[in-house]
Coordinates of C-alpha atoms and ligand atoms in Angstrom, one line a residue:
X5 CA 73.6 29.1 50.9
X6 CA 73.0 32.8 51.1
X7 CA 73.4 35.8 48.5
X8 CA 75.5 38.3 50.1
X9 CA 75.3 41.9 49.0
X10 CA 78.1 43.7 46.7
X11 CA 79.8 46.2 48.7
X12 CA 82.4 48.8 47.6
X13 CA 85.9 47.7 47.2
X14 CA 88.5 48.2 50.6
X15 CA 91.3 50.7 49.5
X16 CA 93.6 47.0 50.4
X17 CA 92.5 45.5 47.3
X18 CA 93.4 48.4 45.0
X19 CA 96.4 48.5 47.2
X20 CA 97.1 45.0 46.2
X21 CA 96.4 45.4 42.5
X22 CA 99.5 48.0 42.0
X23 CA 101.8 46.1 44.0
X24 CA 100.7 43.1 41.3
X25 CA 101.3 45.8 38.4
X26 CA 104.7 46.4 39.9
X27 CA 105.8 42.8 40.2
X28 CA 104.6 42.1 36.7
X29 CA 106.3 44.8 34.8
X30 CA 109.3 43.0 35.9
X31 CA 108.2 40.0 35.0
X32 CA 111.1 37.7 33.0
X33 CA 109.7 34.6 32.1
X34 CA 105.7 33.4 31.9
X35 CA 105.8 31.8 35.1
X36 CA 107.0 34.4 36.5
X37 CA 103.7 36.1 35.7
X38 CA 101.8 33.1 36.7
X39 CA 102.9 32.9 40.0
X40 CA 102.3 36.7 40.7
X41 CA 98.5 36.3 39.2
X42 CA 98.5 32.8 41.3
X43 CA 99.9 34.7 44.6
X44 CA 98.1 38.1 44.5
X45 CA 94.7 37.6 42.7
X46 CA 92.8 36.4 45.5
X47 CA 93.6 39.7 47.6
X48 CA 92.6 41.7 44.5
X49 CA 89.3 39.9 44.1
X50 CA 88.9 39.1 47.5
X51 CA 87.8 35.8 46.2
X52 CA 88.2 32.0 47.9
X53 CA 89.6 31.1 45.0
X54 CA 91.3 32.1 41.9
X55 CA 92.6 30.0 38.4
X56 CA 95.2 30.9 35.7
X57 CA 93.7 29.2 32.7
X58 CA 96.2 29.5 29.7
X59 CA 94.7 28.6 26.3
X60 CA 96.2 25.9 24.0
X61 CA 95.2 25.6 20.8
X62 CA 91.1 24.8 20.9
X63 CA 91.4 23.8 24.9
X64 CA 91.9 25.9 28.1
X65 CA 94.6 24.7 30.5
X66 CA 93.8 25.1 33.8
X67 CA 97.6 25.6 34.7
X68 CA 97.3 27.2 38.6
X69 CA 95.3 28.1 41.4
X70 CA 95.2 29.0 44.5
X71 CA 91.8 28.2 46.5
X72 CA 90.1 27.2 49.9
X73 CA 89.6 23.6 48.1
X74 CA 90.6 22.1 45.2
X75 CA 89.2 23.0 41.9
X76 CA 91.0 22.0 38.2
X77 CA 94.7 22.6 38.9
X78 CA 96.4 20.8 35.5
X79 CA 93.1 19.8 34.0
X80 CA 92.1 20.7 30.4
X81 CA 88.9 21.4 28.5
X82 CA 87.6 21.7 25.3
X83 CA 87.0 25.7 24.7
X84 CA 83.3 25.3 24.1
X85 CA 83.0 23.8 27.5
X86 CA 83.9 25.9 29.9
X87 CA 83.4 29.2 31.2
X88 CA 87.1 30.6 30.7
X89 CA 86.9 29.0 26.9
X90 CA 83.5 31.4 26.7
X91 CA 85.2 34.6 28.1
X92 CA 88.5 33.9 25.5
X93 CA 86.5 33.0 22.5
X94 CA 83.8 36.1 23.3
X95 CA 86.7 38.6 24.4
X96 CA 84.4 39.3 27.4
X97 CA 84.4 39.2 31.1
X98 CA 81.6 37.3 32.5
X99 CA 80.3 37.7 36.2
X100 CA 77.9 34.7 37.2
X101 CA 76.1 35.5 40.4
X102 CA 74.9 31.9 40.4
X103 CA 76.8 29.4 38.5
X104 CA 74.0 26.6 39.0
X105 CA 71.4 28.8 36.9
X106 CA 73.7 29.7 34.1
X107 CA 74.0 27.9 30.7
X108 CA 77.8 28.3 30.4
X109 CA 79.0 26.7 33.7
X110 CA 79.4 22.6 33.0
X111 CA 77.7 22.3 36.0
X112 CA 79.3 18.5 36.7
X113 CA 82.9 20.2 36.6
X114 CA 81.8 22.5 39.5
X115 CA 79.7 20.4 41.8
X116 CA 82.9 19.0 43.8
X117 CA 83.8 22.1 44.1
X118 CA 82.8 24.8 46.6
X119 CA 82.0 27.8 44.1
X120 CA 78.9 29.1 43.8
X121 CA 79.5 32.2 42.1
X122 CA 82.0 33.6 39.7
X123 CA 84.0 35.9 37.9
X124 CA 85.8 35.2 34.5
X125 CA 88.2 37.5 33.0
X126 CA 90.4 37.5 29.4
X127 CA 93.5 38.4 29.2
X128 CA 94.7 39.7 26.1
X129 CA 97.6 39.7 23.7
X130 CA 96.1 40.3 20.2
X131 CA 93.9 38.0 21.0
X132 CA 92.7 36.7 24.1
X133 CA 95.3 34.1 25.3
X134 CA 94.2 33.2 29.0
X135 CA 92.0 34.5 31.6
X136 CA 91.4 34.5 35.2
X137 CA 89.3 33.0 37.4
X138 CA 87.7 33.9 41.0
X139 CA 84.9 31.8 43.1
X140 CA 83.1 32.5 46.0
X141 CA 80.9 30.4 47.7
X142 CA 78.1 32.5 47.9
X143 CA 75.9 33.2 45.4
X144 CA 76.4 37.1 44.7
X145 CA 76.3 39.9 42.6
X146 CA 79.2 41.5 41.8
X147 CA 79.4 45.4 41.5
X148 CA 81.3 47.3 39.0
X149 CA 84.3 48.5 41.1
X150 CA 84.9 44.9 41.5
X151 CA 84.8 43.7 38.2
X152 CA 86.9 46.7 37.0
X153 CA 89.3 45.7 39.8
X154 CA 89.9 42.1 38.2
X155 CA 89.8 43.3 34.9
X156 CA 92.6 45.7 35.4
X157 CA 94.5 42.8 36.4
X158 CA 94.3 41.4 33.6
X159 CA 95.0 43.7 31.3
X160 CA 98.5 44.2 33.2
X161 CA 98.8 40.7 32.8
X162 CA 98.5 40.8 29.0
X163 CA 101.0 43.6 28.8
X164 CA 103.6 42.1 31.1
X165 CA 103.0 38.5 28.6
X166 CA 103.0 40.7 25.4
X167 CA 106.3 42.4 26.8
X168 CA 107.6 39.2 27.4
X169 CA 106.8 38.5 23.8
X170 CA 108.8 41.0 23.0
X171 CA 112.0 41.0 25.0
X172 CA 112.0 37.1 23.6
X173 CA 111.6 38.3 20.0
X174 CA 114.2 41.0 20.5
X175 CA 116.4 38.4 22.2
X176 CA 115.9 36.6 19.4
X177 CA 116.7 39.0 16.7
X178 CA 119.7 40.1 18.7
X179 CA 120.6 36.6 18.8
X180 CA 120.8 36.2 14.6
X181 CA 122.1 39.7 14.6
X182 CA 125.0 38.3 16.6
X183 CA 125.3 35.3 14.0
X184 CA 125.0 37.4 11.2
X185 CA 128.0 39.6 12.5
X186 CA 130.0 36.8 13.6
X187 CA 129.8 35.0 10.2
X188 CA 130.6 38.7 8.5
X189 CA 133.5 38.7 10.9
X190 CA 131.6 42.3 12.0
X191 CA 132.3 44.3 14.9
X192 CA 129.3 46.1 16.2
X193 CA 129.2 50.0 18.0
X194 CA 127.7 52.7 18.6
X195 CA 128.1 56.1 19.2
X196 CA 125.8 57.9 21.3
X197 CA 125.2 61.6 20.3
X198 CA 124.8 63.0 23.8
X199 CA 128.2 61.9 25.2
X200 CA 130.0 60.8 22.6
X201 CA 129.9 57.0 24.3
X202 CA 131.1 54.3 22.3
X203 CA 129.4 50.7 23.0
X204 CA 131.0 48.0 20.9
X205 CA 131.1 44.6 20.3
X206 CA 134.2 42.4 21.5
X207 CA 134.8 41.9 17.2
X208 CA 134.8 46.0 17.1
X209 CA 137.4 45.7 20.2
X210 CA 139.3 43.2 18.4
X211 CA 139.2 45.4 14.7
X212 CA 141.0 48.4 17.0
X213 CA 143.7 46.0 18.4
X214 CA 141.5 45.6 21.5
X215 CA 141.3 42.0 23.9
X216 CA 138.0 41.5 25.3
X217 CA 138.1 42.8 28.5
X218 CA 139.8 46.3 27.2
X219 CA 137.5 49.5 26.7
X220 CA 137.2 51.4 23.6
X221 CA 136.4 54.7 23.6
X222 CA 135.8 57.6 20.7
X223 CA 138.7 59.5 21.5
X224 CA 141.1 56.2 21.2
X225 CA 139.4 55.2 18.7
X226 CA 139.9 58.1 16.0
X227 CA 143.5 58.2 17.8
X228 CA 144.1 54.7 16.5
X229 CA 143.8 56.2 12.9
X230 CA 146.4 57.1 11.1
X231 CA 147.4 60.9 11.4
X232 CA 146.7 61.5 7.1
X233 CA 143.7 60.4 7.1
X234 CA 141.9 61.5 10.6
X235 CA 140.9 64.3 9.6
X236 CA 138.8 62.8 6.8
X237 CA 137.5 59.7 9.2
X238 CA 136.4 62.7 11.6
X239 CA 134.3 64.9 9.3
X240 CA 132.9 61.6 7.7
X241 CA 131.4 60.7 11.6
X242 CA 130.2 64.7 11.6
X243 CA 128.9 64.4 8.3
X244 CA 126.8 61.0 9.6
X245 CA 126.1 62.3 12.9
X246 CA 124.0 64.9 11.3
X247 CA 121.8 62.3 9.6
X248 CA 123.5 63.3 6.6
X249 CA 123.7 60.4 4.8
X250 CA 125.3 57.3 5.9
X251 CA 129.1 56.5 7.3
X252 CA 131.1 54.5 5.2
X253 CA 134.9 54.8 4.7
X254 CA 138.4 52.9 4.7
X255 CA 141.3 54.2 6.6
X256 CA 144.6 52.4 8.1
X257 CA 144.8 52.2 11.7
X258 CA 147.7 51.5 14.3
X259 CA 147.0 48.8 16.9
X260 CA 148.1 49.6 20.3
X261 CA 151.2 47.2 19.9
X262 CA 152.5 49.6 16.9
X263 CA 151.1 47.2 14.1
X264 CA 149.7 48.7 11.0
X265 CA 145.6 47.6 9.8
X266 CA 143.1 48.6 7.6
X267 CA 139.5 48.8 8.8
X268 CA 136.3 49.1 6.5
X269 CA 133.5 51.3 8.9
X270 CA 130.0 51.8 7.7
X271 CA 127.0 53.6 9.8
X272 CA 123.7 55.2 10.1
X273 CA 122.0 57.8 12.2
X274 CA 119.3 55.9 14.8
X275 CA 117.1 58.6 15.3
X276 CA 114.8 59.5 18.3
X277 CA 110.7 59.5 18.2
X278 CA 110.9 62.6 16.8
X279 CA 113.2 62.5 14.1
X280 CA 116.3 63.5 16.0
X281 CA 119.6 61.8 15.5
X282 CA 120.2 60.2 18.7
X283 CA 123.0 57.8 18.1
X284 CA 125.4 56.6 15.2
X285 CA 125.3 52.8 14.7
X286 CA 127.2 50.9 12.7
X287 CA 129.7 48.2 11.6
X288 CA 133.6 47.3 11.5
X289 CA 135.6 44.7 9.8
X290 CA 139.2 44.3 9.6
X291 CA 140.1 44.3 6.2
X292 CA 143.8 44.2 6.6
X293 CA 144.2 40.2 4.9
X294 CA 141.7 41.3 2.3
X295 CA 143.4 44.3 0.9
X296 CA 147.4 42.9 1.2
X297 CA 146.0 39.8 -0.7
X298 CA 144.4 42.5 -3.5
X299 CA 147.9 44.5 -3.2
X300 CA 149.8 41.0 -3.8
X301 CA 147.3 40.3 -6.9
X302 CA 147.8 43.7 -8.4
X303 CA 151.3 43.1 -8.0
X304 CA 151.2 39.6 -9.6
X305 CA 149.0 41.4 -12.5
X306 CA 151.1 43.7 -12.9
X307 CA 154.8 41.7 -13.2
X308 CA 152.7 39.8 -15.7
X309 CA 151.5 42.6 -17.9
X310 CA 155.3 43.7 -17.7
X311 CA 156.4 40.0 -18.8
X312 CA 153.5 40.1 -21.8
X313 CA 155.6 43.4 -23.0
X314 CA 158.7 41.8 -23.0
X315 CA 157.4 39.1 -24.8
X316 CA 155.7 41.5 -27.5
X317 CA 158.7 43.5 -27.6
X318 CA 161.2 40.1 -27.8
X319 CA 158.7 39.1 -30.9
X320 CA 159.1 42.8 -32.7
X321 CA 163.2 42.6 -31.7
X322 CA 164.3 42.7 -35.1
X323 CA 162.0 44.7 -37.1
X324 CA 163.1 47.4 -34.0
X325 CA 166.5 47.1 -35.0
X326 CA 165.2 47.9 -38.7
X327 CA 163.2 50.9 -37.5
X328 CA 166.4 52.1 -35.8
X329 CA 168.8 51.6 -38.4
X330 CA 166.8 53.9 -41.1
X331 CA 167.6 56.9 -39.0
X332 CA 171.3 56.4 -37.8
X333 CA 172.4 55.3 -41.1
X334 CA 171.0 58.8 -42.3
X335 CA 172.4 60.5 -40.0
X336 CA 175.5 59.3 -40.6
X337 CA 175.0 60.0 -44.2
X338 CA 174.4 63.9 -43.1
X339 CA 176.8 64.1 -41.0
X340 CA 179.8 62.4 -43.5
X341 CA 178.0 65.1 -46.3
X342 CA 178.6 67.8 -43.7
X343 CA 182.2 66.8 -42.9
X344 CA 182.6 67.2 -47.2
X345 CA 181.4 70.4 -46.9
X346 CA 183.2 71.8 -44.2
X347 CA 186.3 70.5 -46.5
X348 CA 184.8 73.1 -49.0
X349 CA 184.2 75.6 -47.0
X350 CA 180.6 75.5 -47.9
X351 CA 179.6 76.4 -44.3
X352 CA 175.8 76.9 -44.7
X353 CA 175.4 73.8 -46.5
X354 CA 177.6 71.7 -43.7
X355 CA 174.6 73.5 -41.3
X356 CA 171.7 72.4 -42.9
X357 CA 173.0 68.5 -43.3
X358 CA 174.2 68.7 -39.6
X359 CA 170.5 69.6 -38.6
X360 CA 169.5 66.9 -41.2
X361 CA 171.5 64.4 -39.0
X362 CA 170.3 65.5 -35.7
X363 CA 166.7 65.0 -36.9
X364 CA 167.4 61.8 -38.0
X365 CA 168.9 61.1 -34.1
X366 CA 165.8 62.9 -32.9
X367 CA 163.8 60.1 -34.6
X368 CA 165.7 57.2 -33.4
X369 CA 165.5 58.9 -29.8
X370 CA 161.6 58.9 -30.3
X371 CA 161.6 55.2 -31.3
X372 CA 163.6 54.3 -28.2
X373 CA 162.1 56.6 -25.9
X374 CA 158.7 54.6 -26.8
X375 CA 160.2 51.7 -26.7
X376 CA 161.8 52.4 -23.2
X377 CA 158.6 53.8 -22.2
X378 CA 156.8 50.6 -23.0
X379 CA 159.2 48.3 -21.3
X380 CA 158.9 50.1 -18.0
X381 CA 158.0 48.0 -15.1
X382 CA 155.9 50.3 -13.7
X383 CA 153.0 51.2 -14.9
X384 CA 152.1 54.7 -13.3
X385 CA 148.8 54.3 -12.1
X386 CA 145.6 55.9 -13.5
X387 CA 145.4 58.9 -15.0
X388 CA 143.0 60.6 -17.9
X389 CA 143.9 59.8 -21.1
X390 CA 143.3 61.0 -24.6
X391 CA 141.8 57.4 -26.2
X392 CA 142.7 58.8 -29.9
X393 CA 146.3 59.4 -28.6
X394 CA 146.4 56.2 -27.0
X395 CA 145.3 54.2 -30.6
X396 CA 147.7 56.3 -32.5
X397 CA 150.8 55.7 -30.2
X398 CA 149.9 51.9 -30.5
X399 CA 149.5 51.8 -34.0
X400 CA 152.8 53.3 -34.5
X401 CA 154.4 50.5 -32.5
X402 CA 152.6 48.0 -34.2
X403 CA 153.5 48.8 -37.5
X404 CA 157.4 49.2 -36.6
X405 CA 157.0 45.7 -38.0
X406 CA 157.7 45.6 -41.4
X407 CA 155.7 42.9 -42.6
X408 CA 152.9 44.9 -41.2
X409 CA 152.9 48.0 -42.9
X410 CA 150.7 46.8 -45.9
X411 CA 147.6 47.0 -43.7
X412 CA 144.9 49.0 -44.3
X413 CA 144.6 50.8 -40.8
X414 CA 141.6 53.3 -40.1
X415 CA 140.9 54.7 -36.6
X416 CA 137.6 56.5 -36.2
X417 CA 136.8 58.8 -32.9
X418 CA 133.3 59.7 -32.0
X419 CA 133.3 63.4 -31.3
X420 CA 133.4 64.4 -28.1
X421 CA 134.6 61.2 -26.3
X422 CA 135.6 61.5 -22.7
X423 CA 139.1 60.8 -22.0
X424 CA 139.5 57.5 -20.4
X425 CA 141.0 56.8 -16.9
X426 CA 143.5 53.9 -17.3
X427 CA 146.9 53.1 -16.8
X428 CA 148.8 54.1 -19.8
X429 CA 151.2 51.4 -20.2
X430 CA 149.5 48.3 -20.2
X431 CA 145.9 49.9 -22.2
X432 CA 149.1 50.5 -25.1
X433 CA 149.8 46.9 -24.6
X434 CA 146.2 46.1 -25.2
X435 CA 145.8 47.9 -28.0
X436 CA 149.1 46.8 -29.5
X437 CA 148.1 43.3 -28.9
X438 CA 144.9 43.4 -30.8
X439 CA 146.1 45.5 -33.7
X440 CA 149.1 42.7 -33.8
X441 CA 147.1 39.7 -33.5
X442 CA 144.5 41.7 -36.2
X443 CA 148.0 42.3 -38.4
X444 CA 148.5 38.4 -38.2
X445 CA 145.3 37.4 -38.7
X446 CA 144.9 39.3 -42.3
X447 CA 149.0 38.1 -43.5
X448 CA 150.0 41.8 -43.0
X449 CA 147.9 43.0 -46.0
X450 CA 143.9 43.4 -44.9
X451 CA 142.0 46.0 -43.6
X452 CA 142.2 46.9 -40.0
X453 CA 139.2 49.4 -38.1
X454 CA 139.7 51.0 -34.5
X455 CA 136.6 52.6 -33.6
X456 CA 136.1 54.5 -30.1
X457 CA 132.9 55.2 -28.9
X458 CA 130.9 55.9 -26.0
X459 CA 129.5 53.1 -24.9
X460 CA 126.0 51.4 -23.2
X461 CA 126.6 53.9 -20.5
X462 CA 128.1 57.2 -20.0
X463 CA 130.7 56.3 -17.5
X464 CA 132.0 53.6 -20.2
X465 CA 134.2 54.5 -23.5
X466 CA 134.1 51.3 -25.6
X467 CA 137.2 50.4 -28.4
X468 CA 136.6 47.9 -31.1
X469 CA 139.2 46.8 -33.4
X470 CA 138.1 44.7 -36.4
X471 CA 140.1 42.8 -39.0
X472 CA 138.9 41.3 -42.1
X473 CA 140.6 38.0 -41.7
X474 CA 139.7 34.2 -41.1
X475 CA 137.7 35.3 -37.9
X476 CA 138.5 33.0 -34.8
X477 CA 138.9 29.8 -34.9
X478 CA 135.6 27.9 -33.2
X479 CA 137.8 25.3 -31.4
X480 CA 139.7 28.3 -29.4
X481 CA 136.2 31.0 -29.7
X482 CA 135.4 29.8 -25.7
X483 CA 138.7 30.0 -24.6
X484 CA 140.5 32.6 -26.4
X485 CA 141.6 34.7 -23.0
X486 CA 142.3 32.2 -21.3
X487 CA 146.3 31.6 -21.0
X488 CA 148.4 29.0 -23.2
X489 CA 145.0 29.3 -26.6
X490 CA 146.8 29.8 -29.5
X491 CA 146.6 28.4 -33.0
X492 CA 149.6 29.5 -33.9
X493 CA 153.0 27.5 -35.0
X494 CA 154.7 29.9 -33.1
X495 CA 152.5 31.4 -30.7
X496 CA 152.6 31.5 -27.0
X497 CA 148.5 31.8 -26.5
X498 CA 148.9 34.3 -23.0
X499 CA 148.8 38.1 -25.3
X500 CA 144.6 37.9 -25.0
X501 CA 145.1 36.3 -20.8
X502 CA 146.8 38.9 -20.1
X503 CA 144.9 42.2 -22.0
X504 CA 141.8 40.6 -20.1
X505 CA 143.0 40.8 -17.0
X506 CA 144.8 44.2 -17.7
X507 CA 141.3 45.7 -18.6
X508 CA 139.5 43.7 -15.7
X509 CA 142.0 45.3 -13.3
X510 CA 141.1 49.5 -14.7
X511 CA 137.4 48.3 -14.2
X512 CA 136.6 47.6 -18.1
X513 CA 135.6 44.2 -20.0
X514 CA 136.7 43.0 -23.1
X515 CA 135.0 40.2 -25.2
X516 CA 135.3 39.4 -28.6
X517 CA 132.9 38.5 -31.8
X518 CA 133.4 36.8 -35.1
X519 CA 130.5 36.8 -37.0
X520 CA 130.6 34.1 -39.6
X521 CA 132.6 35.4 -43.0
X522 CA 133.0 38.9 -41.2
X523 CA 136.7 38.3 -39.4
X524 CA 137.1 38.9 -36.2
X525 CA 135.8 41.6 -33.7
X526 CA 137.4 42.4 -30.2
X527 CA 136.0 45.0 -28.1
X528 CA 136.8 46.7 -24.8
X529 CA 135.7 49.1 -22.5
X530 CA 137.2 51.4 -20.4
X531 CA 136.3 53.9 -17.4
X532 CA 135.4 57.3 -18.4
X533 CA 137.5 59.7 -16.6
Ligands
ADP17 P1 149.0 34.1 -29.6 O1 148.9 35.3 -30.6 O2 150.4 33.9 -29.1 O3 148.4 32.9 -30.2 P2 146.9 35.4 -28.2 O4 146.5 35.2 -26.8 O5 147.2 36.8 -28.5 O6 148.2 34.5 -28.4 O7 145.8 34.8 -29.2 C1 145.3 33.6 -28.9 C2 144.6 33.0 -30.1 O8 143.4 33.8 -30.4 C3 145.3 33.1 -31.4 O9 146.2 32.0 -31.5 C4 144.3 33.0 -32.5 O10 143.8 31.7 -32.7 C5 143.1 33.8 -31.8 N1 143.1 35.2 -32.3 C6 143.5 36.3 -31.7 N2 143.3 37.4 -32.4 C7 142.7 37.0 -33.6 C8 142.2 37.6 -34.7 N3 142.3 39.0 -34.9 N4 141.6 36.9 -35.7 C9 141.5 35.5 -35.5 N5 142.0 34.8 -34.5 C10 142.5 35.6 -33.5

């Protein structure tokens, strides 16, 4: 066997090399790669023959080759036996001018073989996960423009493997994004800054009203809202656009076919390499179901706070007809003393007991006007309230009852509370409730605190009301607002149900305490305005 001389590389082989760079940029799957190593590697090396040796776990798999005579095609080795298991586990090339005088080569492994001479090559991905292989038959040395050819190979074979790596883990991030927004029942889009091009999702689609074969562009998109609110919607994707601070908003929408939705949008600027906003990406759900079952709640809520009023009001029915009979039979009084007078002539007297009368009236028109008020169905909505005002208005309905009015009532204000932002209505109704059932509970003749005070945080005012009574019973204690508790002869057990889920529904809590030998406690809060 003779040693041939190294001579420089023909321009064909460097040709050949960036037609294999070409080919493995697009690359799809590993054996893709393989077979363009496999088909082009020999014209790059101008070897006899070339391997593909992939590494698995602590062995190298010879997994292809293309050569003048067979060599290990689908054979495996330990690592520490072979010369591709050296070159991964050292990270280096190795060119072996004679294989037969070098330590490395399991020199059994090659003798069937033809090669005389090598060149071994890593290929890395982190770290090194195959290499190539070329043989020649002569013994030789190997010159630098050679080796760097080779080993420019396989560097653009470990990018094309670790961009596989990638394009699977993207595919497979994509893949559990798509779960994840399926299972949210979450549209997908996005907005690209440069065009204003929408890409969405067929569940986005869907969300405008949209089968899955129909486009969705911005323009029909914020035409799909409705005409109120499109003006917000719009300055909320400028706003975001901008970087900002993120999208997120409600409106109602109009399908194509004329029907009436309610989509929930959230986004985010994605921003270029350099910081730049370069698209707006984001989410969409329909939220239509959601928001007529919360309508249908409310509604339910609210026909039973309305029914819990009756009910109060059915329970103080008499001692109303007391507080309106004080001032009518008055008036009448004043009115028959006027009539007198007018017999007498005594004009300026007659005056004075007419304007008695119609004070009395004025009285009764209060109590009724209160009353009315707090029969109402509905209930308003929110709006900033005075809390002492609130307390005061309730006490005075509470103690139209009679048997009530030998209580002890105190209501103490921290300076400077906030006003509160509740439905007037139905908070009365709470407060009525608790001052009633605290009326009850101390046989009309105990002592009865309201205290209003800001509470653990800023945004919260908290009421108390606390009676010196028997406290609450243990056996109801863990089921007190729940609806039907009572330990009453008489009583219906739903006034608590209900003022829980009236001060649930403004965004407040309500618990209550009863501290042995101390009566009973019950506390709300309510949302600052
Ligand atoms: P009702 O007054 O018809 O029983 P509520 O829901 O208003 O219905 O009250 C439920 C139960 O809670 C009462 O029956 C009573 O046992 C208890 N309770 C309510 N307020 C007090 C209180 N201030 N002191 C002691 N027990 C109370």
């Amino acid at each position: 066997m003779t040693e041939t001389k190294t001579q420089s590389v023909p321009p064909e082989r460097w040709q050949a090399l960036v037609e294999a760079v070409e080919r493995l940029a697009a690359a799809e799957t590993l054996d893709d790669v393989i077979a363009i190593v496999r088909s082009k590697a020999r014209e790059i090396s101008g070897a006899e023959g070339v391997t593909f040796v992939l590494r698995d776990g602590e062995s190298c798999h010879y997994v292809d080759e293309d050569a003048v005579g067979p060599l290990w095609k689908g054979k495996r080795f330990p690592l520490t036996a072979c010369i591709s298991g050296w070159c991964m586990l050292n990270d280096r090339s190795a060119a072996i001018p004679d294989i037969y005088v070098d330590e490395r080569i399991p020199h059994d492994a090659y003798r069937p073989t033809f090669v005389n001479s090598l060149v071994m090559v890593p290929v890395k991905a982190g770290m090194p996960i195959a290499a190539i292989g070329s043989y020649w038959s002569a013994k030789r040395s190997f010159g630098a423009d050679e080796l760097a050819l080779v080993e420019a190979l396989a560097r653009s074979t470990s990018v094309a493997i670790q961009a596989l790596r990638m394009r699977a883990s993207l595919r497979d991030s994509e893949a559990r994004l798509r779960v994840a927004l399926a299972a949210g029942d979450l549209g997908a889009w996005e907005l690209s800054q440069d065009d204003d091009s929408l890409t969405s999702s067929s569940l986005c689609r869907a969300a405008f009203g949209r089968g899955d074969n129909e486009t969705l562009d911005f323009a029909a998109l914020l035409a799909a809202v409705d005409s109120g609110e499109r003006e917000r919607v719009t300055s909320a994707f400028d706003r975001a656009r901008a970087a900002r601070g993120d999208l997120s908003f409600e409106c109602g929408i109009h399908w194509p076919d004329g029907s009436a939705h309610q989509v929930e949008m959230r986004g985010r600027a994605v921003l270029d390499a350099n910081g730049r906003p370069r698209a707006l990406a984001g989410v969409v759900r329909d939220v239509t179901e959601q928001r007529r079952a919360q309508e249908k709640l409310q509604r339910l809520q609210s026909d039973l706070a309305h029914a819990g009023r009756l009910t109060e009001l059915g329970e103080m029915v008499s001692a109303i007809g007391h507080e309106l009979r004080q001032p009518l039979t008055a008036a009448n009084n004043y009115l028959s003393a006027a009539r007198t007078m007018i017999g007498r002539l005594d004009e300026a007297n007659a005056i004075k007991s007419v304007d008695k009368a119609d004070a009395q009236f004025r009285r009764a028109q209060e109590i009724l006007d209160r009353i009315r008020n707090f029969a109402r169905k509905d209930d308003g909505g929110s709006s900033p309230q005075d809390v002492g005002s609130l307390i005061v208005e309730a006490r005075e309905l509470a103690m139209i009852d009679p048997r009530h009015r030998g209580v002890d009532v105190r209501i103490e204000t921290d300076a400077g509370l906030p006003k509160v932002l509740v439905d007037k209505v139905p908070t009365q109704q709470v407060l009525l409730n608790l001052l009633r059932n605290a009326f009850e509970a101390t046989s009309g003749r105990g002592h009865v605190q309201v205290h209003a005070g800001c509470g653990s945080s800023p945004s919260l005012v908290e009421i108390s009301v606390r009676d010196d009574g028997p406290g609450i019973a243990p056996e109801v204690m863990d089921r007190l607002f729940q609806p039907f508790v009572t330990t009453k002869p008489n009583g219906m057990g739903i006034g608590l149900s209900i003022c829980h889920s009236i001060i649930e529904a403004q965004g407040g809590k309500m618990w209550a305490e009863s501290p042995p030998g101390s009566g009973a406690r019950f506390v709300m809060t309510l949302p600052a305005a």
